Amino acid sequence: MIEFKDIEVKYGDFIAIKDMNLSINEGEFFTFLGPSGCGKTTTLRSLVGFIQPSAGQIIIDGKDVTNVPIEKRNIGMVFQSYALFPTMTVYENLAFGLKVKKLSPKEIDKKVKEVANVIEIKDEQLLRNVSELSGGQQQRVSLARAIVLEPKILCLDEPLSNLDAKLRVGLRSELKKLQKNLGITTLYVTHDQEEALTLSDRIAVFNNGFVEQVGEPYDIYNHSKSEFVCDFIGESNKLSSLIISEINVQTEKTFDVNKGAYVRLERVSLKEKAGCAKIHGTVKDYDYNGIMIKYDVDVLGCEIRVIHTNDGQAFYEPGRKLDLYIEPNDIMQF
Ligand SMILES: Nc1ncnc2c1ncn2[C@@H]1O[C@H](COP(=O)(O)OP(=O)(O)OP(=O)(O)O)[C@@H](O)[C@H]1O
Ligand SMILES: [Mg+2]
């Protein structure tokens, strides 16, 4: 439905996006994930039309929109900073775009009330000034303001990052439900890997103006294509060449001992498992967070972190010797 074809974006001489090629399907929740400054916002803004690419084409539904003005693209946009009109009421904020479109007051009223209902903004809140609302409520209003115009595409640039952790998680699941119910093609920008994994149908991992990998959350996490993706998307252990040789001997695998090899924290087990390599270690330290215990274990001079679900048993104290089990198929090498 949306295609970025060989897109390049420049700011002066600086090339922010190089050779970007992406295809996004109808109805998809598609996320741009990556560290600060990698070009997520720039890519999104070029789709919406705020930025003119210096090369390439943007296609929506088979139509080249690269030179089509913003207002003709039918794309809704929500920003991190809410960007509401601060002196207007919630109602006026929601009605604004509809007035610009010259709908009758009756139609406007109907649409505003409908969207307020969908997004659970109460009637009495509609008459309040937006500056009187909390951050979470304001973000709900900016989402409603985008949705009320019934865009074909919804673009969300870090919409939850100004909110506190609990609210963020709450709004996140609401957003996902809403998106599925409306079936609206959604592009979502975040640098939060957990948010990306939870929300997305597919994720594009950005690095320095390039897309490193596009895939479903499961694949990006379990079959990262590069060291960068593996590192950015979650926590992993880098296994030393000594550990890799030991795993090769025990499992008859042929991992390259001269290359980095990674295994996710939660894939290292303290329980014996068939088909796994067994490596000896000594507990150095641990962190307890209620649900789980994270151990730092010294293995042949290399620090391996292990996540152990809290099973109500005593902790392994520093100095304690134990065995770690690693399934060779869980090892990622690039
Ligand atoms: N208006 C601008 N003028 C010049 N350079 C810019 C401009 N906007 C962005 N850049 C540069 O382009 C690159 C990509 O910026 P962009 O805002 O797209 O990153 P981002 O991935 O959205 O980062 P963040 O997570 O911090 O929002 C950065 O190096 C940034 O400094
Ligand atoms: Mg940005």
mmCIF file of C-alpha atoms and ligand atoms in Angstrom:
data_model
loop_
_atom_site.group_PDB
_atom_site.id
_atom_site.type_symbol
_atom_site.label_atom_id
_atom_site.label_comp_id
_atom_site.label_asym_id
_atom_site.label_seq_id
_atom_site.Cartn_x
_atom_site.Cartn_y
_atom_site.Cartn_z
ATOM 1 C CA MET A 1 0.000 0.000 0.000
ATOM 2 C CA ILE A 2 2.844 2.377 0.856
ATOM 3 C CA GLU A 3 6.150 2.163 -0.925
ATOM 4 C CA PHE A 4 9.366 4.021 -0.343
ATOM 5 C CA LYS A 5 11.428 3.591 -3.502
ATOM 6 C CA ASP A 6 15.115 4.500 -3.384
ATOM 7 C CA ILE A 7 14.344 7.442 -1.121
ATOM 8 C CA GLU A 8 17.123 9.831 -0.236
ATOM 9 C CA VAL A 9 16.640 12.820 2.076
ATOM 10 C CA LYS A 10 19.190 15.572 2.513
ATOM 11 C CA TYR A 11 19.481 18.429 4.984
ATOM 12 C CA GLY A 12 21.880 20.730 3.160
ATOM 13 C CA ASP A 13 24.862 18.519 2.371
ATOM 14 C CA PHE A 14 24.023 16.010 5.060
ATOM 15 C CA ILE A 15 22.394 12.831 3.798
ATOM 16 C CA ALA A 16 19.932 11.757 6.500
ATOM 17 C CA ILE A 17 18.343 8.895 4.534
ATOM 18 C CA LYS A 18 20.149 6.842 1.940
ATOM 19 C CA ASP A 19 18.508 4.511 -0.540
ATOM 20 C CA MET A 20 15.477 3.718 1.558
ATOM 21 C CA ASN A 21 13.282 0.930 0.237
ATOM 22 C CA LEU A 22 10.272 -0.170 2.253
ATOM 23 C CA SER A 23 6.847 -1.650 1.509
ATOM 24 C CA ILE A 24 4.032 -1.363 4.008
ATOM 25 C CA ASN A 25 0.849 -3.397 3.642
ATOM 26 C CA GLU A 26 -2.736 -2.236 3.966
ATOM 27 C CA GLY A 27 -3.977 -2.362 7.568
ATOM 28 C CA GLU A 28 -0.533 -3.045 8.929
ATOM 29 C CA PHE A 29 0.911 -1.692 12.176
ATOM 30 C CA PHE A 30 4.423 -0.917 10.986
ATOM 31 C CA THR A 31 7.105 0.472 13.273
ATOM 32 C CA PHE A 32 10.300 2.421 12.605
ATOM 33 C CA LEU A 33 12.650 1.482 15.417
ATOM 34 C CA GLY A 34 16.135 2.800 16.024
ATOM 35 C CA PRO A 35 18.366 5.008 18.140
ATOM 36 C CA SER A 36 18.194 8.778 18.263
ATOM 37 C CA GLY A 37 19.188 10.507 15.027
ATOM 38 C CA CYS A 38 18.903 7.454 12.767
ATOM 39 C CA GLY A 39 16.256 9.023 10.507
ATOM 40 C CA LYS A 40 12.909 7.701 11.751
ATOM 41 C CA THR A 41 11.177 11.072 11.954
ATOM 42 C CA THR A 42 12.708 12.193 8.677
ATOM 43 C CA THR A 43 11.315 9.134 6.881
ATOM 44 C CA LEU A 44 7.881 9.600 8.429
ATOM 45 C CA ARG A 45 7.809 13.300 7.580
ATOM 46 C CA SER A 46 8.682 12.594 3.982
ATOM 47 C CA LEU A 47 5.704 10.245 3.781
ATOM 48 C CA VAL A 48 3.370 12.847 5.292
ATOM 49 C CA GLY A 49 4.774 15.500 2.955
ATOM 50 C CA PHE A 50 6.562 17.869 5.341
ATOM 51 C CA ILE A 51 9.867 16.967 3.716
ATOM 52 C CA GLN A 52 10.662 16.653 0.044
ATOM 53 C CA PRO A 53 13.052 13.759 -0.697
ATOM 54 C CA SER A 54 16.062 14.636 -2.832
ATOM 55 C CA ALA A 55 15.690 11.368 -4.741
ATOM 56 C CA GLY A 56 13.279 8.463 -5.083
ATOM 57 C CA GLN A 57 9.538 8.047 -5.010
ATOM 58 C CA ILE A 58 6.827 7.571 -2.440
ATOM 59 C CA ILE A 59 3.903 5.538 -3.714
ATOM 60 C CA ILE A 60 0.538 5.246 -1.956
ATOM 61 C CA ASP A 61 -2.003 2.831 -3.428
ATOM 62 C CA GLY A 62 -0.087 2.701 -6.672
ATOM 63 C CA LYS A 63 -0.013 6.502 -7.032
ATOM 64 C CA ASP A 64 3.182 8.488 -6.942
ATOM 65 C CA VAL A 65 2.620 11.092 -4.211
ATOM 66 C CA THR A 66 6.189 12.381 -4.007
ATOM 67 C CA ASN A 67 5.085 15.794 -5.248
ATOM 68 C CA VAL A 68 1.538 15.777 -3.873
ATOM 69 C CA PRO A 69 0.938 18.425 -1.170
ATOM 70 C CA ILE A 70 0.358 17.357 2.444
ATOM 71 C CA GLU A 71 -3.374 18.072 2.558
ATOM 72 C CA LYS A 72 -4.056 15.871 -0.469
ATOM 73 C CA ARG A 73 -2.318 12.797 0.965
ATOM 74 C CA ASN A 74 -5.015 11.981 3.558
ATOM 75 C CA ILE A 75 -2.531 11.065 6.282
ATOM 76 C CA GLY A 76 -3.142 11.679 9.995
ATOM 77 C CA MET A 77 -0.207 12.574 12.181
ATOM 78 C CA VAL A 78 0.326 12.486 15.949
ATOM 79 C CA PHE A 79 3.447 13.937 17.542
ATOM 80 C CA GLN A 80 5.293 13.315 20.772
ATOM 81 C CA SER A 81 4.552 16.884 21.836
ATOM 82 C CA TYR A 82 0.754 16.534 21.298
ATOM 83 C CA ALA A 83 0.780 19.783 19.238
ATOM 84 C CA LEU A 84 -2.775 20.645 20.256
ATOM 85 C CA PHE A 85 -4.159 24.171 20.091
ATOM 86 C CA PRO A 86 -3.625 25.203 23.712
ATOM 87 C CA THR A 87 -6.257 27.923 23.940
ATOM 88 C CA MET A 88 -9.037 25.778 22.505
ATOM 89 C CA THR A 89 -11.273 23.257 24.207
ATOM 90 C CA VAL A 90 -11.002 19.565 23.471
ATOM 91 C CA TYR A 91 -14.117 19.848 21.333
ATOM 92 C CA GLU A 92 -12.681 22.724 19.306
ATOM 93 C CA ASN A 93 -9.438 20.844 18.800
ATOM 94 C CA LEU A 94 -11.308 17.830 17.460
ATOM 95 C CA ALA A 95 -13.604 19.953 15.310
ATOM 96 C CA PHE A 96 -10.840 22.077 13.810
ATOM 97 C CA GLY A 97 -9.863 19.842 10.894
ATOM 98 C CA LEU A 98 -13.495 19.114 10.083
ATOM 99 C CA LYS A 99 -14.251 22.840 9.892
ATOM 100 C CA VAL A 100 -11.335 23.302 7.524
ATOM 101 C CA LYS A 101 -12.904 20.564 5.408
ATOM 102 C CA LYS A 102 -16.126 22.657 5.483
ATOM 103 C CA LEU A 103 -18.408 20.060 7.033
ATOM 104 C CA SER A 104 -21.722 21.294 8.437
ATOM 105 C CA PRO A 105 -21.902 21.951 12.207
ATOM 106 C CA LYS A 106 -24.266 18.997 12.542
ATOM 107 C CA GLU A 107 -21.878 16.604 10.794
ATOM 108 C CA ILE A 108 -18.989 17.964 12.817
ATOM 109 C CA ASP A 109 -20.861 17.413 16.059
ATOM 110 C CA LYS A 110 -21.697 13.845 15.110
ATOM 111 C CA LYS A 111 -18.124 12.974 14.156
ATOM 112 C CA VAL A 112 -16.556 14.630 17.201
ATOM 113 C CA LYS A 113 -18.892 12.749 19.555
ATOM 114 C CA GLU A 114 -18.278 9.464 17.758
ATOM 115 C CA VAL A 115 -14.515 9.730 17.960
ATOM 116 C CA ALA A 116 -14.649 10.920 21.573
ATOM 117 C CA ASN A 117 -16.622 7.817 22.353
ATOM 118 C CA VAL A 118 -14.193 5.505 20.537
ATOM 119 C CA ILE A 119 -11.201 6.953 22.283
ATOM 120 C CA GLU A 120 -13.010 7.227 25.620
ATOM 121 C CA ILE A 121 -12.959 10.957 26.111
ATOM 122 C CA LYS A 122 -15.874 11.791 28.403
ATOM 123 C CA ASP A 123 -18.504 14.392 27.452
ATOM 124 C CA GLU A 124 -17.509 16.769 30.243
ATOM 125 C CA GLN A 125 -13.896 16.623 29.085
ATOM 126 C CA LEU A 126 -14.890 17.828 25.637
ATOM 127 C CA LEU A 127 -15.645 21.277 26.996
ATOM 128 C CA ARG A 128 -12.438 21.604 28.989
ATOM 129 C CA ASN A 129 -9.483 23.539 27.757
ATOM 130 C CA VAL A 130 -6.739 21.207 26.577
ATOM 131 C CA SER A 131 -4.222 22.924 28.841
ATOM 132 C CA GLU A 132 -6.206 21.615 31.830
ATOM 133 C CA LEU A 133 -5.666 17.997 30.809
ATOM 134 C CA SER A 134 -2.972 15.591 31.933
ATOM 135 C CA GLY A 135 -0.326 14.404 29.467
ATOM 136 C CA GLY A 136 -2.122 11.098 28.917
ATOM 137 C CA GLN A 137 -5.435 12.854 28.266
ATOM 138 C CA GLN A 138 -3.800 15.311 25.876
ATOM 139 C CA GLN A 139 -2.226 12.463 23.955
ATOM 140 C CA ARG A 140 -5.618 10.787 23.685
ATOM 141 C CA VAL A 141 -7.017 14.041 22.266
ATOM 142 C CA SER A 142 -4.249 14.344 19.692
ATOM 143 C CA LEU A 143 -4.917 10.772 18.616
ATOM 144 C CA ALA A 144 -8.645 11.543 18.385
ATOM 145 C CA ARG A 145 -7.910 14.686 16.403
ATOM 146 C CA ALA A 146 -6.016 12.637 13.831
ATOM 147 C CA ILE A 147 -8.598 9.840 13.675
ATOM 148 C CA VAL A 148 -11.648 12.104 13.346
ATOM 149 C CA LEU A 149 -10.518 13.077 9.857
ATOM 150 C CA GLU A 150 -10.674 9.397 8.861
ATOM 151 C CA PRO A 151 -7.236 9.311 7.288
ATOM 152 C CA LYS A 152 -6.172 6.328 5.215
ATOM 153 C CA ILE A 153 -2.845 6.290 6.982
ATOM 154 C CA LEU A 154 -2.005 7.180 10.555
ATOM 155 C CA CYS A 155 1.521 8.314 11.428
ATOM 156 C CA LEU A 156 2.546 8.381 15.063
ATOM 157 C CA ASP A 157 5.908 9.834 16.062
ATOM 158 C CA GLU A 158 6.849 8.692 19.580
ATOM 159 C CA PRO A 159 3.325 9.451 20.817
ATOM 160 C CA LEU A 160 3.832 7.830 24.209
ATOM 161 C CA SER A 161 7.318 8.922 25.129
ATOM 162 C CA ASN A 162 6.250 11.946 27.212
ATOM 163 C CA LEU A 163 4.115 9.804 29.479
ATOM 164 C CA ASP A 164 5.040 7.974 32.654
ATOM 165 C CA ALA A 165 5.778 4.254 32.456
ATOM 166 C CA LYS A 166 2.427 2.942 33.670
ATOM 167 C CA LEU A 167 0.337 5.223 31.476
ATOM 168 C CA ARG A 168 2.550 4.376 28.518
ATOM 169 C CA VAL A 169 1.866 0.668 28.873
ATOM 170 C CA GLY A 170 -1.871 1.305 29.359
ATOM 171 C CA LEU A 171 -2.217 3.566 26.331
ATOM 172 C CA ARG A 172 -0.056 1.200 24.309
ATOM 173 C CA SER A 173 -2.505 -1.665 24.583
ATOM 174 C CA GLU A 174 -5.453 0.668 23.917
ATOM 175 C CA LEU A 175 -3.720 1.963 20.832
ATOM 176 C CA LYS A 176 -3.174 -1.535 19.531
ATOM 177 C CA LYS A 177 -6.838 -2.469 20.021
ATOM 178 C CA LEU A 178 -8.005 0.742 18.421
ATOM 179 C CA GLN A 179 -5.743 0.255 15.431
ATOM 180 C CA LYS A 180 -7.006 -3.285 14.878
ATOM 181 C CA ASN A 181 -10.655 -2.204 15.223
ATOM 182 C CA LEU A 182 -10.294 0.683 12.795
ATOM 183 C CA GLY A 183 -8.062 -1.365 10.483
ATOM 184 C CA ILE A 184 -6.119 1.784 9.673
ATOM 185 C CA THR A 185 -2.627 1.434 8.196
ATOM 186 C CA THR A 186 -0.347 2.775 10.901
ATOM 187 C CA LEU A 187 3.270 3.888 10.897
ATOM 188 C CA TYR A 188 4.720 4.187 14.328
ATOM 189 C CA VAL A 189 8.050 5.690 15.342
ATOM 190 C CA THR A 190 9.797 4.695 18.542
ATOM 191 C CA HIS A 191 13.239 4.090 19.982
ATOM 192 C CA ASP A 192 11.736 1.784 22.598
ATOM 193 C CA GLN A 193 12.291 -1.821 21.578
ATOM 194 C CA GLU A 194 9.692 -3.213 23.953
ATOM 195 C CA GLU A 195 7.055 -0.899 22.548
ATOM 196 C CA ALA A 196 8.002 -1.959 19.020
ATOM 197 C CA LEU A 197 7.878 -5.673 19.834
ATOM 198 C CA THR A 198 4.513 -5.422 21.594
ATOM 199 C CA LEU A 199 2.678 -3.239 19.103
ATOM 200 C CA SER A 200 3.903 -4.062 15.656
ATOM 201 C CA ASP A 201 2.917 -6.408 12.886
ATOM 202 C CA ARG A 202 6.312 -5.641 11.392
ATOM 203 C CA ILE A 203 9.304 -3.578 12.413
ATOM 204 C CA ALA A 204 11.985 -1.815 10.383
ATOM 205 C CA VAL A 205 15.165 -1.392 12.407
ATOM 206 C CA PHE A 206 16.937 1.828 11.419
ATOM 207 C CA ASN A 207 20.617 2.526 11.819
ATOM 208 C CA ASN A 208 22.202 5.721 10.654
ATOM 209 C CA GLY A 209 19.893 6.433 7.717
ATOM 210 C CA PHE A 210 19.690 2.786 6.648
ATOM 211 C CA VAL A 211 17.204 0.030 7.332
ATOM 212 C CA GLU A 212 19.113 -2.907 8.790
ATOM 213 C CA GLN A 213 16.258 -5.382 8.950
ATOM 214 C CA VAL A 214 12.532 -5.577 8.313
ATOM 215 C CA GLY A 215 10.523 -8.345 9.889
ATOM 216 C CA GLU A 216 7.944 -9.558 12.344
ATOM 217 C CA PRO A 217 8.801 -9.003 16.000
ATOM 218 C CA TYR A 218 9.542 -12.700 16.525
ATOM 219 C CA ASP A 219 12.048 -12.816 13.684
ATOM 220 C CA ILE A 220 13.726 -9.557 14.522
ATOM 221 C CA TYR A 221 14.232 -10.734 18.073
ATOM 222 C CA ASN A 222 15.129 -14.369 17.531
ATOM 223 C CA HIS A 223 16.806 -14.156 14.141
ATOM 224 C CA SER A 224 18.465 -10.761 14.163
ATOM 225 C CA LYS A 225 20.316 -10.223 10.906
ATOM 226 C CA SER A 226 23.134 -8.097 12.241
ATOM 227 C CA GLU A 227 25.049 -7.349 15.395
ATOM 228 C CA PHE A 228 23.417 -3.933 15.487
ATOM 229 C CA VAL A 229 19.876 -5.336 15.409
ATOM 230 C CA CYS A 230 20.703 -8.024 17.952
ATOM 231 C CA ASP A 231 22.133 -5.467 20.302
ATOM 232 C CA PHE A 232 19.425 -2.861 19.836
ATOM 233 C CA ILE A 233 16.377 -5.083 20.090
ATOM 234 C CA GLY A 234 17.115 -6.745 23.399
ATOM 235 C CA GLU A 235 19.697 -7.867 25.847
ATOM 236 C CA SER A 236 22.123 -10.564 24.904
ATOM 237 C CA ASN A 237 25.341 -12.146 26.052
ATOM 238 C CA LYS A 238 28.404 -11.997 23.866
ATOM 239 C CA LEU A 239 30.086 -15.371 24.162
ATOM 240 C CA SER A 240 33.872 -15.460 24.293
ATOM 241 C CA SER A 241 35.834 -17.642 21.882
ATOM 242 C CA LEU A 242 36.673 -20.000 24.775
ATOM 243 C CA ILE A 243 32.979 -20.577 25.431
ATOM 244 C CA ILE A 244 32.283 -21.002 21.725
ATOM 245 C CA SER A 245 35.042 -23.644 21.404
ATOM 246 C CA GLU A 246 33.567 -25.490 24.365
ATOM 247 C CA ILE A 247 30.101 -25.401 22.764
ATOM 248 C CA ASN A 248 31.563 -26.621 19.454
ATOM 249 C CA VAL A 249 33.214 -29.579 21.216
ATOM 250 C CA GLN A 250 30.119 -30.570 23.173
ATOM 251 C CA THR A 251 27.570 -30.194 20.386
ATOM 252 C CA GLU A 252 29.606 -30.889 17.249
ATOM 253 C CA LYS A 253 28.598 -27.465 15.940
ATOM 254 C CA THR A 254 31.034 -25.366 13.965
ATOM 255 C CA PHE A 255 30.585 -21.834 15.184
ATOM 256 C CA ASP A 256 33.373 -19.512 14.112
ATOM 257 C CA VAL A 257 35.428 -18.845 17.247
ATOM 258 C CA ASN A 258 36.856 -15.673 15.739
ATOM 259 C CA LYS A 259 33.474 -13.990 15.288
ATOM 260 C CA GLY A 260 31.110 -12.510 17.834
ATOM 261 C CA ALA A 261 28.434 -14.949 18.983
ATOM 262 C CA TYR A 262 25.365 -13.904 20.933
ATOM 263 C CA VAL A 263 22.709 -15.553 23.018
ATOM 264 C CA ARG A 264 19.677 -13.863 24.577
ATOM 265 C CA LEU A 265 19.729 -13.634 28.358
ATOM 266 C CA GLU A 266 16.573 -15.653 28.872
ATOM 267 C CA ARG A 267 17.844 -18.460 26.621
ATOM 268 C CA VAL A 268 20.624 -19.360 29.041
ATOM 269 C CA SER A 269 19.193 -21.866 31.480
ATOM 270 C CA LEU A 270 20.138 -22.969 34.965
ATOM 271 C CA LYS A 271 18.221 -26.191 34.454
ATOM 272 C CA GLU A 272 19.632 -29.185 32.627
ATOM 273 C CA LYS A 273 18.172 -29.534 29.129
ATOM 274 C CA ALA A 274 18.702 -32.144 26.421
ATOM 275 C CA GLY A 275 20.771 -31.009 23.439
ATOM 276 C CA CYS A 276 22.328 -28.141 25.359
ATOM 277 C CA ALA A 277 25.969 -27.422 25.996
ATOM 278 C CA LYS A 278 26.805 -27.341 29.684
ATOM 279 C CA ILE A 279 29.252 -24.728 30.891
ATOM 280 C CA HIS A 280 30.537 -24.193 34.403
ATOM 281 C CA GLY A 281 30.443 -20.810 36.046
ATOM 282 C CA THR A 282 30.604 -18.930 39.329
ATOM 283 C CA VAL A 283 27.998 -16.420 40.487
ATOM 284 C CA LYS A 284 29.477 -12.942 40.760
ATOM 285 C CA ASP A 285 26.426 -10.872 41.542
ATOM 286 C CA TYR A 286 22.672 -10.732 41.191
ATOM 287 C CA ASP A 287 19.800 -8.278 40.773
ATOM 288 C CA TYR A 288 16.380 -9.100 42.117
ATOM 289 C CA ASN A 289 13.358 -7.349 40.635
ATOM 290 C CA GLY A 290 10.426 -9.294 42.032
ATOM 291 C CA ILE A 291 9.458 -11.374 39.026
ATOM 292 C CA MET A 292 12.956 -12.511 38.277
ATOM 293 C CA ILE A 293 16.547 -12.620 39.335
ATOM 294 C CA LYS A 294 19.301 -11.594 36.981
ATOM 295 C CA TYR A 295 22.594 -13.322 37.731
ATOM 296 C CA ASP A 296 26.025 -12.264 36.557
ATOM 297 C CA VAL A 297 27.994 -15.457 36.146
ATOM 298 C CA ASP A 298 31.689 -15.710 35.448
ATOM 299 C CA VAL A 299 32.431 -18.340 32.809
ATOM 300 C CA LEU A 300 36.085 -18.789 31.845
ATOM 301 C CA GLY A 301 36.664 -15.075 32.478
ATOM 302 C CA CYS A 302 33.616 -13.983 30.486
ATOM 303 C CA GLU A 303 30.576 -12.469 32.162
ATOM 304 C CA ILE A 304 27.317 -14.201 31.264
ATOM 305 C CA ARG A 305 24.003 -12.811 32.423
ATOM 306 C CA VAL A 306 21.202 -15.233 33.164
ATOM 307 C CA ILE A 307 17.548 -14.519 33.866
ATOM 308 C CA HIS A 308 15.950 -16.830 36.351
ATOM 309 C CA THR A 309 12.231 -16.651 37.119
ATOM 310 C CA ASN A 310 11.571 -16.186 40.807
ATOM 311 C CA ASP A 311 10.571 -19.672 41.990
ATOM 312 C CA GLY A 312 10.463 -18.833 45.681
ATOM 313 C CA GLN A 313 13.746 -20.656 46.315
ATOM 314 C CA ALA A 314 16.773 -19.030 47.902
ATOM 315 C CA PHE A 315 19.104 -17.008 45.682
ATOM 316 C CA TYR A 316 22.423 -18.324 44.488
ATOM 317 C CA GLU A 317 24.852 -16.205 46.461
ATOM 318 C CA PRO A 318 28.063 -14.765 44.951
ATOM 319 C CA GLY A 319 30.817 -17.387 44.904
ATOM 320 C CA ARG A 320 28.383 -20.235 44.309
ATOM 321 C CA LYS A 321 29.394 -22.584 41.480
ATOM 322 C CA LEU A 322 26.710 -23.610 39.001
ATOM 323 C CA ASP A 323 26.147 -24.980 35.515
ATOM 324 C CA LEU A 324 24.644 -23.038 32.637
ATOM 325 C CA TYR A 325 22.886 -24.702 29.709
ATOM 326 C CA ILE A 326 22.902 -23.192 26.239
ATOM 327 C CA GLU A 327 20.973 -24.560 23.275
ATOM 328 C CA PRO A 328 23.213 -24.145 20.189
ATOM 329 C CA ASN A 329 20.246 -23.112 18.012
ATOM 330 C CA ASP A 330 19.798 -20.067 20.216
ATOM 331 C CA ILE A 331 23.245 -18.770 19.306
ATOM 332 C CA MET A 332 23.301 -15.932 16.783
ATOM 333 C CA GLN A 333 26.410 -15.300 14.761
ATOM 334 C CA PHE A 334 26.783 -12.644 12.074
HETATM 335 N N1 LIG B 1 15.881 20.182 10.144
HETATM 336 C C1 LIG B 1 17.049 19.553 10.144
HETATM 337 N N2 LIG B 1 18.176 20.135 9.693
HETATM 338 C C2 LIG B 1 19.359 19.491 9.664
HETATM 339 N N3 LIG B 1 19.546 18.243 10.085
HETATM 340 C C3 LIG B 1 18.459 17.580 10.554
HETATM 341 C C4 LIG B 1 17.160 18.196 10.617
HETATM 342 N N4 LIG B 1 16.293 17.311 11.125
HETATM 343 C C5 LIG B 1 17.004 16.198 11.383
HETATM 344 N N5 LIG B 1 18.311 16.354 11.045
HETATM 345 C C6 LIG B 1 19.376 15.329 11.145
HETATM 346 O O1 LIG B 1 18.968 14.180 10.424
HETATM 347 C C7 LIG B 1 19.248 12.973 11.131
HETATM 348 C C8 LIG B 1 17.991 12.183 11.332
HETATM 349 O O2 LIG B 1 17.139 12.915 12.176
HETATM 350 P P1 LIG B 1 15.706 12.373 12.624
HETATM 351 O O3 LIG B 1 15.026 13.467 13.352
HETATM 352 O O4 LIG B 1 15.019 11.796 11.453
HETATM 353 O O5 LIG B 1 16.118 11.206 13.626
HETATM 354 P P2 LIG B 1 15.203 10.281 14.552
HETATM 355 O O6 LIG B 1 15.548 8.883 14.208
HETATM 356 O O7 LIG B 1 13.782 10.689 14.446
HETATM 357 O O8 LIG B 1 15.783 10.602 16.006
HETATM 358 P P3 LIG B 1 15.041 10.773 17.427
HETATM 359 O O9 LIG B 1 14.811 9.378 17.944
HETATM 360 O O10 LIG B 1 16.020 11.514 18.252
HETATM 361 O O11 LIG B 1 13.768 11.531 17.207
HETATM 362 C C9 LIG B 1 19.943 13.427 12.418
HETATM 363 O O12 LIG B 1 21.332 13.307 12.241
HETATM 364 C C10 LIG B 1 19.529 14.863 12.576
HETATM 365 O O13 LIG B 1 20.528 15.597 13.249
HETATM 366 MG MG MG B 2 12.430 11.507 15.820
#
